[in-house]
């Protein structure tokens, strides 16, 4: 999860700057390039969030048996329907934001694009009496803000505001600004995951130490002490020799010899 979030932070940081700073001129070519870049970044981010380890999807909460997010193509197609007919960047930005922020049951992101759990994270045992909760999911607000900004800018590559270069540029910049403003929240989310990682590493250290101790004790139980074993064998041989000598002497005694 740390690797995935770090990759997402690096990618969205670069794309957000390109969207917010570079489209200073209303260049059709530049706008097309930046929008296409945002669409590609959205696909990459979703693929990272849909990553799995051991058939467990990391960012799906308790519903970890299936990918948490729909594909970028499905998300953009749905947003195209939501924003159909809108003629200004402000209208599209408002509609996209409302869709991503909609509560469950309102036909927004959580109903259409997200398939993981909302209220609960994955609970994992990392020690005999220690558990952790992986609360970060693909629906976490900090992650949703990055998805929102990318989707907003990617809609231009899907034909949003065609022929209105000024509005298209404005929509790209608004998407970049959303991601820049949300970068601090994403960093905070990464810090929480990093803290959980520290707990796991500490539990691993404790577990390794306990395992080493148990192995030593097991070996002591299963293996005899060579010195003690040698001493015991020598004592047994001495006792056997003495017993043999006494037995041999007694076997030579006869009642006639005693009476004499």
mmCIF file of C-alpha atoms in Angstrom:
data_model
loop_
_atom_site.group_PDB
_atom_site.id
_atom_site.type_symbol
_atom_site.label_atom_id
_atom_site.label_comp_id
_atom_site.label_asym_id
_atom_site.label_seq_id
_atom_site.Cartn_x
_atom_site.Cartn_y
_atom_site.Cartn_z
ATOM 1 C CA UNK A 1 0.000 0.000 0.000
ATOM 2 C CA UNK A 2 2.870 2.351 0.780
ATOM 3 C CA UNK A 3 4.440 1.690 -2.619
ATOM 4 C CA UNK A 4 1.130 2.254 -4.412
ATOM 5 C CA UNK A 5 0.404 5.519 -2.618
ATOM 6 C CA UNK A 6 3.927 6.783 -3.172
ATOM 7 C CA UNK A 7 3.591 6.049 -6.880
ATOM 8 C CA UNK A 8 0.215 7.822 -6.999
ATOM 9 C CA UNK A 9 1.563 10.861 -5.133
ATOM 10 C CA UNK A 10 4.513 11.140 -7.503
ATOM 11 C CA UNK A 11 2.367 10.822 -10.629
ATOM 12 C CA UNK A 12 -0.443 13.154 -9.561
ATOM 13 C CA UNK A 13 2.069 15.699 -8.300
ATOM 14 C CA UNK A 14 3.659 15.927 -11.725
ATOM 15 C CA UNK A 15 0.392 15.919 -13.678
ATOM 16 C CA UNK A 16 -1.276 18.498 -11.403
ATOM 17 C CA UNK A 17 1.543 20.976 -11.986
ATOM 18 C CA UNK A 18 1.353 20.453 -15.738
ATOM 19 C CA UNK A 19 -2.397 21.037 -15.702
ATOM 20 C CA UNK A 20 -2.376 24.044 -13.422
ATOM 21 C CA UNK A 21 0.696 25.886 -14.703
ATOM 22 C CA UNK A 22 1.355 25.039 -18.324
ATOM 23 C CA UNK A 23 -1.931 25.709 -20.197
ATOM 24 C CA UNK A 24 -1.354 29.485 -19.918
ATOM 25 C CA UNK A 25 -2.083 29.847 -23.620
ATOM 26 C CA UNK A 26 -5.251 28.603 -25.225
ATOM 27 C CA UNK A 27 -3.392 26.196 -27.487
ATOM 28 C CA UNK A 28 -5.549 23.417 -28.873
ATOM 29 C CA UNK A 29 -2.536 21.105 -29.187
ATOM 30 C CA UNK A 30 -1.280 21.732 -25.655
ATOM 31 C CA UNK A 31 -4.751 21.342 -24.177
ATOM 32 C CA UNK A 32 -5.186 18.029 -26.008
ATOM 33 C CA UNK A 33 -1.787 16.788 -24.807
ATOM 34 C CA UNK A 34 -2.460 17.683 -21.168
ATOM 35 C CA UNK A 35 -5.940 16.207 -21.183
ATOM 36 C CA UNK A 36 -4.666 12.982 -22.697
ATOM 37 C CA UNK A 37 -1.926 12.920 -20.058
ATOM 38 C CA UNK A 38 -4.568 13.255 -17.346
ATOM 39 C CA UNK A 39 -6.583 10.388 -18.862
ATOM 40 C CA UNK A 40 -3.508 8.159 -18.903
ATOM 41 C CA UNK A 41 -2.663 9.094 -15.312
ATOM 42 C CA UNK A 42 -6.222 8.284 -14.221
ATOM 43 C CA UNK A 43 -5.908 4.805 -15.705
ATOM 44 C CA UNK A 44 -2.544 4.263 -14.015
ATOM 45 C CA UNK A 45 -3.799 5.429 -10.627
ATOM 46 C CA UNK A 46 -6.850 3.155 -10.828
ATOM 47 C CA UNK A 47 -4.652 0.205 -11.763
ATOM 48 C CA UNK A 48 -2.476 0.853 -8.701
ATOM 49 C CA UNK A 49 -5.511 1.118 -6.442
ATOM 50 C CA UNK A 50 -6.837 -2.145 -7.894
ATOM 51 C CA UNK A 51 -3.616 -3.945 -7.024
ATOM 52 C CA UNK A 52 -3.747 -7.191 -5.039
ATOM 53 C CA UNK A 53 -1.351 -9.256 -2.947
ATOM 54 C CA UNK A 54 -2.146 -12.911 -2.319
ATOM 55 C CA UNK A 55 -5.547 -12.468 -4.028
ATOM 56 C CA UNK A 56 -6.448 -9.773 -1.490
ATOM 57 C CA UNK A 57 -7.198 -6.335 -2.977
ATOM 58 C CA UNK A 58 -5.397 -3.782 -0.852
ATOM 59 C CA UNK A 59 -7.674 -0.759 -1.189
ATOM 60 C CA UNK A 60 -11.068 -2.494 -1.032
ATOM 61 C CA UNK A 61 -11.573 -2.549 2.735
ATOM 62 C CA UNK A 62 -13.325 -5.669 3.983
ATOM 63 C CA UNK A 63 -14.568 -6.476 0.466
ATOM 64 C CA UNK A 64 -11.058 -7.513 -0.493
ATOM 65 C CA UNK A 65 -12.012 -10.365 -2.833
ATOM 66 C CA UNK A 66 -12.657 -8.072 -5.822
ATOM 67 C CA UNK A 67 -11.073 -4.932 -7.337
ATOM 68 C CA UNK A 68 -12.416 -1.813 -5.591
ATOM 69 C CA UNK A 69 -12.671 0.453 -8.644
ATOM 70 C CA UNK A 70 -14.304 0.352 -12.050
ATOM 71 C CA UNK A 71 -12.032 1.033 -15.021
ATOM 72 C CA UNK A 72 -11.117 4.577 -15.988
ATOM 73 C CA UNK A 73 -13.083 4.148 -19.229
ATOM 74 C CA UNK A 74 -16.250 3.251 -17.289
ATOM 75 C CA UNK A 75 -15.832 6.175 -14.908
ATOM 76 C CA UNK A 76 -15.263 8.690 -17.713
ATOM 77 C CA UNK A 77 -18.185 7.324 -19.728
ATOM 78 C CA UNK A 78 -20.477 7.784 -16.756
ATOM 79 C CA UNK A 79 -19.176 11.318 -16.153
ATOM 80 C CA UNK A 80 -19.795 12.127 -19.813
ATOM 81 C CA UNK A 81 -23.442 11.256 -19.232
ATOM 82 C CA UNK A 82 -23.554 13.303 -16.030
ATOM 83 C CA UNK A 83 -22.064 16.391 -17.719
ATOM 84 C CA UNK A 84 -23.825 16.037 -21.066
ATOM 85 C CA UNK A 85 -24.851 19.403 -22.501
ATOM 86 C CA UNK A 86 -22.922 21.516 -20.002
ATOM 87 C CA UNK A 87 -21.230 24.495 -21.633
ATOM 88 C CA UNK A 88 -18.917 25.916 -18.954
ATOM 89 C CA UNK A 89 -15.967 24.616 -16.982
ATOM 90 C CA UNK A 90 -17.651 25.710 -13.748
ATOM 91 C CA UNK A 91 -20.758 23.618 -14.453
ATOM 92 C CA UNK A 92 -18.708 20.529 -15.274
ATOM 93 C CA UNK A 93 -16.465 21.008 -12.243
ATOM 94 C CA UNK A 94 -19.503 21.303 -9.974
ATOM 95 C CA UNK A 95 -21.167 18.225 -11.474
ATOM 96 C CA UNK A 96 -18.016 16.090 -11.281
ATOM 97 C CA UNK A 97 -17.353 17.168 -7.690
ATOM 98 C CA UNK A 98 -20.928 16.371 -6.683
ATOM 99 C CA UNK A 99 -20.726 12.931 -8.303
ATOM 100 C CA UNK A 100 -17.495 12.017 -6.527
ATOM 101 C CA UNK A 101 -18.714 13.376 -3.169
ATOM 102 C CA UNK A 102 -22.229 11.905 -3.290
ATOM 103 C CA UNK A 103 -23.286 9.794 -0.315
ATOM 104 C CA UNK A 104 -24.141 6.110 -0.808
ATOM 105 C CA UNK A 105 -27.501 5.666 -2.518
ATOM 106 C CA UNK A 106 -27.313 8.908 -4.496
ATOM 107 C CA UNK A 107 -25.936 7.358 -7.680
ATOM 108 C CA UNK A 108 -22.459 8.805 -7.313
ATOM 109 C CA UNK A 109 -18.929 7.439 -7.150
ATOM 110 C CA UNK A 110 -19.628 5.150 -4.180
ATOM 111 C CA UNK A 111 -22.531 3.493 -6.000
ATOM 112 C CA UNK A 112 -21.227 3.374 -9.560
ATOM 113 C CA UNK A 113 -17.427 3.215 -9.452
ATOM 114 C CA UNK A 114 -16.453 1.861 -6.014
ATOM 115 C CA UNK A 115 -17.089 -1.739 -5.012
ATOM 116 C CA UNK A 116 -15.248 -1.998 -1.710
ATOM 117 C CA UNK A 117 -16.446 -1.429 1.843
ATOM 118 C CA UNK A 118 -17.040 2.111 3.036
ATOM 119 C CA UNK A 119 -17.188 2.107 6.815
ATOM 120 C CA UNK A 120 -14.697 -0.623 7.671
ATOM 121 C CA UNK A 121 -11.112 -1.421 6.786
ATOM 122 C CA UNK A 122 -9.376 -4.785 6.752
ATOM 123 C CA UNK A 123 -8.475 -6.086 10.220
ATOM 124 C CA UNK A 124 -5.366 -8.248 10.286
ATOM 125 C CA UNK A 125 -3.685 -10.107 13.139
ATOM 126 C CA UNK A 126 0.056 -9.364 13.218
ATOM 127 C CA UNK A 127 0.859 -10.904 16.583
ATOM 128 C CA UNK A 128 -0.551 -13.071 19.342
ATOM 129 C CA UNK A 129 -2.461 -10.145 20.868
ATOM 130 C CA UNK A 130 -1.951 -7.462 18.217
ATOM 131 C CA UNK A 131 -4.199 -6.441 15.334
ATOM 132 C CA UNK A 132 -4.101 -3.615 12.815
ATOM 133 C CA UNK A 133 -6.814 -2.003 10.705
ATOM 134 C CA UNK A 134 -6.023 -1.038 7.104
ATOM 135 C CA UNK A 135 -8.460 1.870 6.980
ATOM 136 C CA UNK A 136 -7.231 3.452 3.735
ATOM 137 C CA UNK A 137 -9.358 2.483 0.740
ATOM 138 C CA UNK A 138 -9.904 3.709 -2.809
ATOM 139 C CA UNK A 139 -12.883 5.661 -1.416
ATOM 140 C CA UNK A 140 -10.821 7.561 1.157
ATOM 141 C CA UNK A 141 -11.464 11.308 0.600
ATOM 142 C CA UNK A 142 -7.773 12.090 0.036
ATOM 143 C CA UNK A 143 -7.620 9.544 -2.789
ATOM 144 C CA UNK A 144 -10.984 10.565 -4.210
ATOM 145 C CA UNK A 145 -9.748 14.146 -4.596
ATOM 146 C CA UNK A 146 -6.907 12.958 -6.808
ATOM 147 C CA UNK A 147 -9.281 10.819 -8.884
ATOM 148 C CA UNK A 148 -11.676 13.747 -9.139
ATOM 149 C CA UNK A 149 -9.020 16.123 -10.459
ATOM 150 C CA UNK A 150 -7.743 13.633 -13.011
ATOM 151 C CA UNK A 151 -11.237 12.739 -14.224
ATOM 152 C CA UNK A 152 -12.163 16.382 -14.561
ATOM 153 C CA UNK A 153 -9.194 17.098 -16.802
ATOM 154 C CA UNK A 154 -9.565 13.818 -18.717
ATOM 155 C CA UNK A 155 -13.094 14.742 -19.802
ATOM 156 C CA UNK A 156 -11.593 17.243 -22.245
ATOM 157 C CA UNK A 157 -10.015 14.322 -24.112
ATOM 158 C CA UNK A 158 -13.543 12.846 -24.290
ATOM 159 C CA UNK A 159 -14.888 15.921 -26.087
ATOM 160 C CA UNK A 160 -16.030 18.076 -23.191
ATOM 161 C CA UNK A 161 -16.401 21.773 -24.115
ATOM 162 C CA UNK A 162 -15.369 21.137 -27.730
ATOM 163 C CA UNK A 163 -14.424 24.345 -29.535
ATOM 164 C CA UNK A 164 -14.236 26.359 -26.307
ATOM 165 C CA UNK A 165 -10.503 26.531 -25.682
ATOM 166 C CA UNK A 166 -10.823 29.025 -22.857
ATOM 167 C CA UNK A 167 -13.301 26.822 -20.988
ATOM 168 C CA UNK A 168 -11.244 23.705 -21.679
ATOM 169 C CA UNK A 169 -8.119 25.367 -20.331
ATOM 170 C CA UNK A 170 -10.066 26.475 -17.266
ATOM 171 C CA UNK A 171 -11.316 22.921 -16.664
ATOM 172 C CA UNK A 172 -7.763 21.551 -16.902
ATOM 173 C CA UNK A 173 -6.519 24.126 -14.430
ATOM 174 C CA UNK A 174 -9.354 23.431 -12.005
ATOM 175 C CA UNK A 175 -8.514 19.723 -12.124
ATOM 176 C CA UNK A 176 -4.851 20.461 -11.457
ATOM 177 C CA UNK A 177 -5.730 22.800 -8.586
ATOM 178 C CA UNK A 178 -7.908 20.141 -6.951
ATOM 179 C CA UNK A 179 -5.005 17.703 -6.957
ATOM 180 C CA UNK A 180 -2.535 20.290 -5.662
ATOM 181 C CA UNK A 181 -4.891 21.323 -2.855
ATOM 182 C CA UNK A 182 -5.408 17.668 -1.930
ATOM 183 C CA UNK A 183 -1.730 16.740 -1.887
ATOM 184 C CA UNK A 184 -1.414 17.472 1.854
ATOM 185 C CA UNK A 185 -4.327 15.143 2.649
ATOM 186 C CA UNK A 186 -2.758 12.427 0.510
ATOM 187 C CA UNK A 187 0.541 12.855 2.367
ATOM 188 C CA UNK A 188 -1.338 12.537 5.672
ATOM 189 C CA UNK A 189 -2.982 9.325 4.469
ATOM 190 C CA UNK A 190 0.434 7.983 3.489
ATOM 191 C CA UNK A 191 1.718 8.807 6.975
ATOM 192 C CA UNK A 192 -1.061 6.729 8.537
ATOM 193 C CA UNK A 193 -0.187 3.784 6.313
ATOM 194 C CA UNK A 194 3.473 4.305 7.185
ATOM 195 C CA UNK A 195 2.668 4.159 10.902
ATOM 196 C CA UNK A 196 0.819 0.894 10.361
ATOM 197 C CA UNK A 197 3.862 -0.394 8.500
ATOM 198 C CA UNK A 198 6.025 0.435 11.532
ATOM 199 C CA UNK A 199 3.676 -1.550 13.763
ATOM 200 C CA UNK A 200 3.986 -4.538 11.426
ATOM 201 C CA UNK A 201 7.781 -4.299 11.374
ATOM 202 C CA UNK A 202 7.865 -4.105 15.182
ATOM 203 C CA UNK A 203 5.614 -7.165 15.415
ATOM 204 C CA UNK A 204 7.882 -8.997 12.951
ATOM 205 C CA UNK A 205 10.904 -8.231 15.139
ATOM 206 C CA UNK A 206 9.118 -9.479 18.243
ATOM 207 C CA UNK A 207 7.951 -12.590 16.396
ATOM 208 C CA UNK A 208 11.461 -13.353 15.135
ATOM 209 C CA UNK A 209 12.886 -12.999 18.651
ATOM 210 C CA UNK A 210 10.184 -15.264 20.089
ATOM 211 C CA UNK A 211 10.783 -17.837 17.348
ATOM 212 C CA UNK A 212 14.530 -17.857 18.022
ATOM 213 C CA UNK A 213 13.935 -18.375 21.754
ATOM 214 C CA UNK A 214 11.496 -21.223 21.150
ATOM 215 C CA UNK A 215 13.918 -22.919 18.770
ATOM 216 C CA UNK A 216 16.678 -22.788 21.400
ATOM 217 C CA UNK A 217 14.369 -24.271 24.027
ATOM 218 C CA UNK A 218 13.210 -26.974 21.618
ATOM 219 C CA UNK A 219 16.795 -27.925 20.817
ATOM 220 C CA UNK A 220 17.606 -28.112 24.514
ATOM 221 C CA UNK A 221 14.676 -30.442 25.026
ATOM 222 C CA UNK A 222 15.409 -32.651 22.021
ATOM 223 C CA UNK A 223 19.193 -32.811 22.287
ATOM 224 C CA UNK A 224 21.089 -34.462 25.179
ATOM 225 C CA UNK A 225 24.059 -32.702 26.754
ATOM 226 C CA UNK A 226 27.207 -34.578 25.479
ATOM 227 C CA UNK A 227 29.181 -34.093 28.744
ATOM 228 C CA UNK A 228 26.313 -35.180 30.974
ATOM 229 C CA UNK A 229 25.641 -38.175 28.728
ATOM 230 C CA UNK A 230 29.314 -39.253 28.836
ATOM 231 C CA UNK A 231 29.464 -38.947 32.633
ATOM 232 C CA UNK A 232 26.281 -40.971 33.059
ATOM 233 C CA UNK A 233 27.584 -43.720 30.765
ATOM 234 C CA UNK A 234 30.903 -43.898 32.701
ATOM 235 C CA UNK A 235 29.078 -44.191 36.032
ATOM 236 C CA UNK A 236 26.859 -46.923 34.634
ATOM 237 C CA UNK A 237 29.901 -48.848 33.366
ATOM 238 C CA UNK A 238 31.564 -48.585 36.816
ATOM 239 C CA UNK A 239 28.460 -49.902 38.538
ATOM 240 C CA UNK A 240 28.181 -52.762 36.063
ATOM 241 C CA UNK A 241 31.857 -53.702 36.553
ATOM 242 C CA UNK A 242 31.427 -53.756 40.337
ATOM 243 C CA UNK A 243 28.272 -55.815 40.099
ATOM 244 C CA UNK A 244 29.985 -58.282 37.740
ATOM 245 C CA UNK A 245 32.947 -58.665 40.136
ATOM 246 C CA UNK A 246 30.712 -59.318 43.127
ATOM 247 C CA UNK A 247 28.600 -61.776 41.155
ATOM 248 C CA UNK A 248 31.675 -63.660 39.951
ATOM 249 C CA UNK A 249 33.088 -63.917 43.486
ATOM 250 C CA UNK A 250 29.808 -65.133 44.921
ATOM 251 C CA UNK A 251 29.496 -67.791 42.234
ATOM 252 C CA UNK A 252 32.708 -69.442 43.466
ATOM 253 C CA UNK A 253 31.539 -69.846 47.078
ATOM 254 C CA UNK A 254 30.551 -73.397 48.169
ATOM 255 C CA UNK A 255 28.999 -74.556 51.461
ATOM 256 C CA UNK A 256 31.767 -77.201 51.896
ATOM 257 C CA UNK A 257 34.443 -74.534 51.734
ATOM 258 C CA UNK A 258 32.572 -72.464 54.304
ATOM 259 C CA UNK A 259 32.181 -75.429 56.729
ATOM 260 C CA UNK A 260 35.871 -76.127 56.571
#
